Coordinates of C-alpha atoms in Angstrom, one line a residue:
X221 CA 34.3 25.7 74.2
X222 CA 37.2 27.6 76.3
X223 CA 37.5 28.3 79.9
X224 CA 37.7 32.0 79.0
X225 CA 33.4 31.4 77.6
X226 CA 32.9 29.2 80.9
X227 CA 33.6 31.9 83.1
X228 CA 31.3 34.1 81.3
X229 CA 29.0 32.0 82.3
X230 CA 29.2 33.2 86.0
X231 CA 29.3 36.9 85.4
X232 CA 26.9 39.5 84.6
X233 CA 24.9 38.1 82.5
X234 CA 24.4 34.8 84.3
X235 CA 23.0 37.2 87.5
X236 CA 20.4 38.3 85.4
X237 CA 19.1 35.2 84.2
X238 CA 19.2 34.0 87.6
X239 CA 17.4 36.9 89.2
X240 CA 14.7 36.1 86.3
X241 CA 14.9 32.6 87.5
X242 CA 14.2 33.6 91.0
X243 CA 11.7 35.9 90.7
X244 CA 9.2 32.5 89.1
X245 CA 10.7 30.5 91.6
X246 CA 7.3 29.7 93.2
X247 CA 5.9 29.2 90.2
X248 CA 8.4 26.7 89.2
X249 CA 8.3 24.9 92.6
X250 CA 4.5 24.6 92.2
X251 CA 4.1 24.2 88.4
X252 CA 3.4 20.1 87.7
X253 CA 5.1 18.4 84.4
X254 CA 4.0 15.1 82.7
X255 CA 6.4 13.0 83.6
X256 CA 7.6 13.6 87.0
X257 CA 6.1 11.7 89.7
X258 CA 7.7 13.2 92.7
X259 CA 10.4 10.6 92.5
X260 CA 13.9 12.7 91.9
X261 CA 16.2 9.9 90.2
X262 CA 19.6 11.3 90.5
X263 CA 22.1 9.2 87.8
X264 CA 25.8 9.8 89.3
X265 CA 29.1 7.9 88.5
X266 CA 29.6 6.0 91.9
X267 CA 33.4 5.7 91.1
X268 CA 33.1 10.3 90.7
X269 CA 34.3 11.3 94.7
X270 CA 33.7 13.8 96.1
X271 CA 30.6 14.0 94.0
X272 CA 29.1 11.1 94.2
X273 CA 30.8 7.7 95.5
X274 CA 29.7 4.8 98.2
X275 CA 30.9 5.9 101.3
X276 CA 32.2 3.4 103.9
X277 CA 29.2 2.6 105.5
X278 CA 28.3 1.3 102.1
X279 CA 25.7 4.3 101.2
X280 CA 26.0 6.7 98.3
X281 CA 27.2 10.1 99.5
X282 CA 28.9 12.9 98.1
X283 CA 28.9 16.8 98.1
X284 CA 26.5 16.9 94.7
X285 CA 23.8 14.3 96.4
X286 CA 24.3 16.1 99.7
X287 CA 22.9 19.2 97.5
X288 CA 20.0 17.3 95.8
X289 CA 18.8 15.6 99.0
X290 CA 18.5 19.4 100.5
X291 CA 16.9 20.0 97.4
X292 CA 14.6 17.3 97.6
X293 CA 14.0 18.4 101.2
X294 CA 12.5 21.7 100.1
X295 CA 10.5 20.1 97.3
X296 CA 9.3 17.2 99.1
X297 CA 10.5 14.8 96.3
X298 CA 12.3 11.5 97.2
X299 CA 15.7 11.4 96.3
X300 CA 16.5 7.8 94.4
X301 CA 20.3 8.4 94.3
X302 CA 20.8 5.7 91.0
X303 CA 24.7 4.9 90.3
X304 CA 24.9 4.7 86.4
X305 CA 27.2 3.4 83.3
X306 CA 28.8 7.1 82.4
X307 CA 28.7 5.9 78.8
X308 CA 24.7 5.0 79.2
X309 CA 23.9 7.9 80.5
X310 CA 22.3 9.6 77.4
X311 CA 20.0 6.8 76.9
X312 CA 18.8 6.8 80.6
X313 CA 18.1 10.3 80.5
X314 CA 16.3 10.8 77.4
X315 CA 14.3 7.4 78.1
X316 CA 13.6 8.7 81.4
X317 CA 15.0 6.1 84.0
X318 CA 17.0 8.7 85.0
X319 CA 15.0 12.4 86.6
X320 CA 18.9 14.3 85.8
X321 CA 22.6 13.9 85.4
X322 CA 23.5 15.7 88.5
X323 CA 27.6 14.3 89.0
X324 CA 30.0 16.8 88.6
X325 CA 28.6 17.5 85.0
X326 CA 30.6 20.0 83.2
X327 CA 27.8 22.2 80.9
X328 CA 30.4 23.5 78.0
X329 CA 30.3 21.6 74.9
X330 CA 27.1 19.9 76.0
X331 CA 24.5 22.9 75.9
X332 CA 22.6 22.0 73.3
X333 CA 21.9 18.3 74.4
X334 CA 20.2 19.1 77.7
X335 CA 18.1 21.1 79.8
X336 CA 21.0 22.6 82.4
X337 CA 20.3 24.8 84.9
X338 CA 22.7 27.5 85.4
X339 CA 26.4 27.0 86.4
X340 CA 26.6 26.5 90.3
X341 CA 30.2 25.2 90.5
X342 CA 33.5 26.0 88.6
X343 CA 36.0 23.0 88.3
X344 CA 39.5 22.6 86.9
X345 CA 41.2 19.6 84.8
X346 CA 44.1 19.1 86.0
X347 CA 47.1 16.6 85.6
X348 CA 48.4 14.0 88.3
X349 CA 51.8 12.3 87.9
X350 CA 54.0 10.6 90.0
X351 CA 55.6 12.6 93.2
X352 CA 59.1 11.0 91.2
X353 CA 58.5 12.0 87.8
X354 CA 60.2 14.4 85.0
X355 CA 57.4 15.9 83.9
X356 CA 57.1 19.6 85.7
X357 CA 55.0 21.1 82.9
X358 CA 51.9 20.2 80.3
X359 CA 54.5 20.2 77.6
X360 CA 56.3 17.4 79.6
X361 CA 54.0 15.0 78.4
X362 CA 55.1 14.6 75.1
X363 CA 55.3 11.0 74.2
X364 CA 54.0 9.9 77.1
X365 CA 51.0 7.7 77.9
X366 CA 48.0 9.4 79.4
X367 CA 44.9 8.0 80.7
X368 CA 41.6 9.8 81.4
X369 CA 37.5 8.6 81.8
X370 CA 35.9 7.5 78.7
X371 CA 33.0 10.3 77.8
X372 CA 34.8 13.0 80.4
X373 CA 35.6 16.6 80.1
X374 CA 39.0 15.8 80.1
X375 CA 39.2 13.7 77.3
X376 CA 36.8 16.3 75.3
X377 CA 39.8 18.8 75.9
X378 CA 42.1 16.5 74.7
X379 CA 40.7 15.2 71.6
X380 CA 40.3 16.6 68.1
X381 CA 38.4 20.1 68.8
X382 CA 39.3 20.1 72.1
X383 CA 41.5 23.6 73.7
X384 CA 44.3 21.0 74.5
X385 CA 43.8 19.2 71.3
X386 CA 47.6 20.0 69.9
X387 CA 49.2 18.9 73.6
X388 CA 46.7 15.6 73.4
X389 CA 48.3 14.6 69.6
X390 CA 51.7 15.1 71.3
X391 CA 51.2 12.3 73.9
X392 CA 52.7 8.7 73.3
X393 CA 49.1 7.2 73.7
X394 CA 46.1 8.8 75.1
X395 CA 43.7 6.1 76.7
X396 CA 40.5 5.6 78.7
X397 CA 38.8 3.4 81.4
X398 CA 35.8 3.5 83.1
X399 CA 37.2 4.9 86.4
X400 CA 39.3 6.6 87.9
X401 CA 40.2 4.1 91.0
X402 CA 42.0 1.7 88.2
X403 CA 44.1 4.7 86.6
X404 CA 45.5 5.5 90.1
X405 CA 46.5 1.8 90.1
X406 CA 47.8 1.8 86.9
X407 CA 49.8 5.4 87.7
X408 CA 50.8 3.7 90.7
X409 CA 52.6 0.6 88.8
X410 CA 53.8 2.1 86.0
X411 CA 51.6 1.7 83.5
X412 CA 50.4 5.2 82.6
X413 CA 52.8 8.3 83.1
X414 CA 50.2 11.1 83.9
X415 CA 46.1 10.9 84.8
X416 CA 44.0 14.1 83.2
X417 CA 41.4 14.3 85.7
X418 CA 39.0 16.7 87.5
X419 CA 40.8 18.6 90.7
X420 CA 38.4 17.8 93.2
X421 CA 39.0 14.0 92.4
X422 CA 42.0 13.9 91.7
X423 CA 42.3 15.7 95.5
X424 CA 40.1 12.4 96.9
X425 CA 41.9 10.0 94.9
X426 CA 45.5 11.4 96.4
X427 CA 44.4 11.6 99.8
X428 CA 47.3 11.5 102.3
X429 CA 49.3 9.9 99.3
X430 CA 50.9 13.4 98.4
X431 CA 54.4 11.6 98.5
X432 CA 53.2 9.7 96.0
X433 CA 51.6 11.7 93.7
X434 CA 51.5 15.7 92.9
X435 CA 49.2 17.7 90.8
X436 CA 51.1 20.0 87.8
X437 CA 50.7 23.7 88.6
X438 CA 49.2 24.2 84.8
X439 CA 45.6 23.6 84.6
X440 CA 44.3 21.7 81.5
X441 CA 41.0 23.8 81.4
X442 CA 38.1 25.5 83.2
X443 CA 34.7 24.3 83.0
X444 CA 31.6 25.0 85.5
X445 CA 29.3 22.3 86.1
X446 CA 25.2 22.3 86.1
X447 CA 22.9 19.7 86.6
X448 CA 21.7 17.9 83.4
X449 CA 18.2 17.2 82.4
X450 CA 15.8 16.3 79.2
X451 CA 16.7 18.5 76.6
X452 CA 12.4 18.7 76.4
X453 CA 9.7 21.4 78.2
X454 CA 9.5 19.3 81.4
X455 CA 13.3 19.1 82.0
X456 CA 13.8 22.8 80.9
X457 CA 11.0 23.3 84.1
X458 CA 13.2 21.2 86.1
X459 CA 16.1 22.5 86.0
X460 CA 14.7 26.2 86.3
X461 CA 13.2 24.8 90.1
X462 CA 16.1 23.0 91.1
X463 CA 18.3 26.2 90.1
X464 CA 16.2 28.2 92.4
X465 CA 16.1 25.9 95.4
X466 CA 20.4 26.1 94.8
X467 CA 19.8 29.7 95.5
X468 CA 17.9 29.4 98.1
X469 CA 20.1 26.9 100.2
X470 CA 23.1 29.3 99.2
X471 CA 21.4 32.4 100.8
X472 CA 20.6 30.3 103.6
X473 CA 24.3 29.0 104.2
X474 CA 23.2 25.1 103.3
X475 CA 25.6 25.4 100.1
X476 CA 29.1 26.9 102.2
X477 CA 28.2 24.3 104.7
X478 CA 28.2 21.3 102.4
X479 CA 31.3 23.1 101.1
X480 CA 33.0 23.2 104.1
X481 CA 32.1 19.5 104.9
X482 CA 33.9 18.3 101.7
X483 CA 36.8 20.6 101.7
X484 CA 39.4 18.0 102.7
X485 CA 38.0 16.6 99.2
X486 CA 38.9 19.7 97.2
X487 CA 36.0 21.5 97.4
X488 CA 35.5 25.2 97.7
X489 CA 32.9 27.5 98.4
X490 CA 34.9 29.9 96.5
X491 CA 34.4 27.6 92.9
X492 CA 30.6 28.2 93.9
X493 CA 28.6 30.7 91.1
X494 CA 25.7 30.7 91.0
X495 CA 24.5 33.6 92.2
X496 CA 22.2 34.0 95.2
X497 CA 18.6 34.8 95.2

């Protein structure tokens, strides 16, 4: 799906879903399901900054758990923040080891496999090369060798189907690891010419390293992420409650503070859609 239907997503007729949404918040917030126990296991990519990544004190953080602890504050749920294979992810959920996918999860192309509550953040694929290199443009990359996360939206433009497909066949060799941390390295030696990768991270991953490496001004893609649960009656309840606690925090100011805290980290309050309560 393009970026032109993502955006849809966030305008008019996203407001009057929401304001549906709201007006049952309560009864979401107090309505019981089957299978959830009180225990809110978040499954995140800890390798996925700013979203979700273990912070120097050793502790998961990140500006998407930040949101479901306030979440769970409101609830009174306990947050089990539960780092996760990306590629397992599926399984974890629809077994239920996992209470969401709630990790910088971008909703188009994958509507009709979950239970999403409605976009709350728009994001951007972007492409990193080195400070050094030739390439100024997307068409640039002809012939050379890209790398990008196994099972990410990045890949998904770039493959077969994808809105990038054509500029994905044009590449040398289009590869994928499991994290981004190893495709800096590998940018960094020589081993890959360009990284497609979401902005925020691709902020993180740079850093103070803008010397080193420079984002191209042409975006790959829009997207908007939601959170992600069971594509079944109690996730669909879920994600309707956590939707309207987002709303909540936002009216309250929780949602531009968090922003504001991971802004250094590419984050923006003015990416944030979901509209308020």
């Amino acid at each position: 799906m393009t970026g032109a239907l993502g955006l849809a997503a966030c305008g008019s007729s996203t407001t009057a879903s929401s304001s549906s949404t709201t007006s049952s918040s309560a009864d979401a917030s107090s309505a019981s399901t089957t299978s959830f126990d009180g225990n809110f296991v978040l499954g995140f990519d800890q390798d996925f900054p700013p979203y979700g990544y273990v912070g120097n004190d050793g502790s998961y953080t990140g500006f998407d758990i930040d949101l479901a602890q306030a979440v769970c504050d409101r609830e009174g749920w306990t947050l089990v923040p539960t780092p996760i294979s990306w590629d397992a992810k599926d399984t974890l959920l629809n077994s239920g080891q996992i209470t969401c996918i709630w990790n910088g999860f971008t909703i188009e192309g994958r509507e009709d496999g979950y239970a999403f509550t409605d976009p709350y953040m728009e994001n951007r694929q972007v492409v990193v090369v080195p400070a050094s290199s030739d390439v100024q443009q997307l068409s640039d990359l002809a012939g050379k060798n890209v790398i990008t996360q196994a099972d990410s939206a990045a890949l998904d433009v770039l493959s077969e189907g994808g809105s990038q497909e054509e500029l994905g066949k044009s590449f040398g060799n289009l590869q994928t690891i499991d994290n981004y941390n190893t495709a800096f390295m590998m940018l960094e030696s020589g081993q890959v010419d360009a990284i497609a990768i979401d902005y925020p991270v691709a902020v993180f991953n740079i850093g103070d390293k803008t010397s080193e490496f420079r984002i191209l001004d042409e975006n790959l893609n829009s997207e908007h992420f939601g959170v992600g649960f069971a594509n079944t009656d109690d996730g669909a309840q879920l994600a309707k409650t956590v939707e309207a606690d987002l709303q909540v925090l936002d009216s309250e100011g929780t949602v531009k503070e968090l922003c504001e805290k991971y802004a250094d980290q590419g984050v923006s309050y003015d990416l944030w859609c979901l509209p308020k309560a």
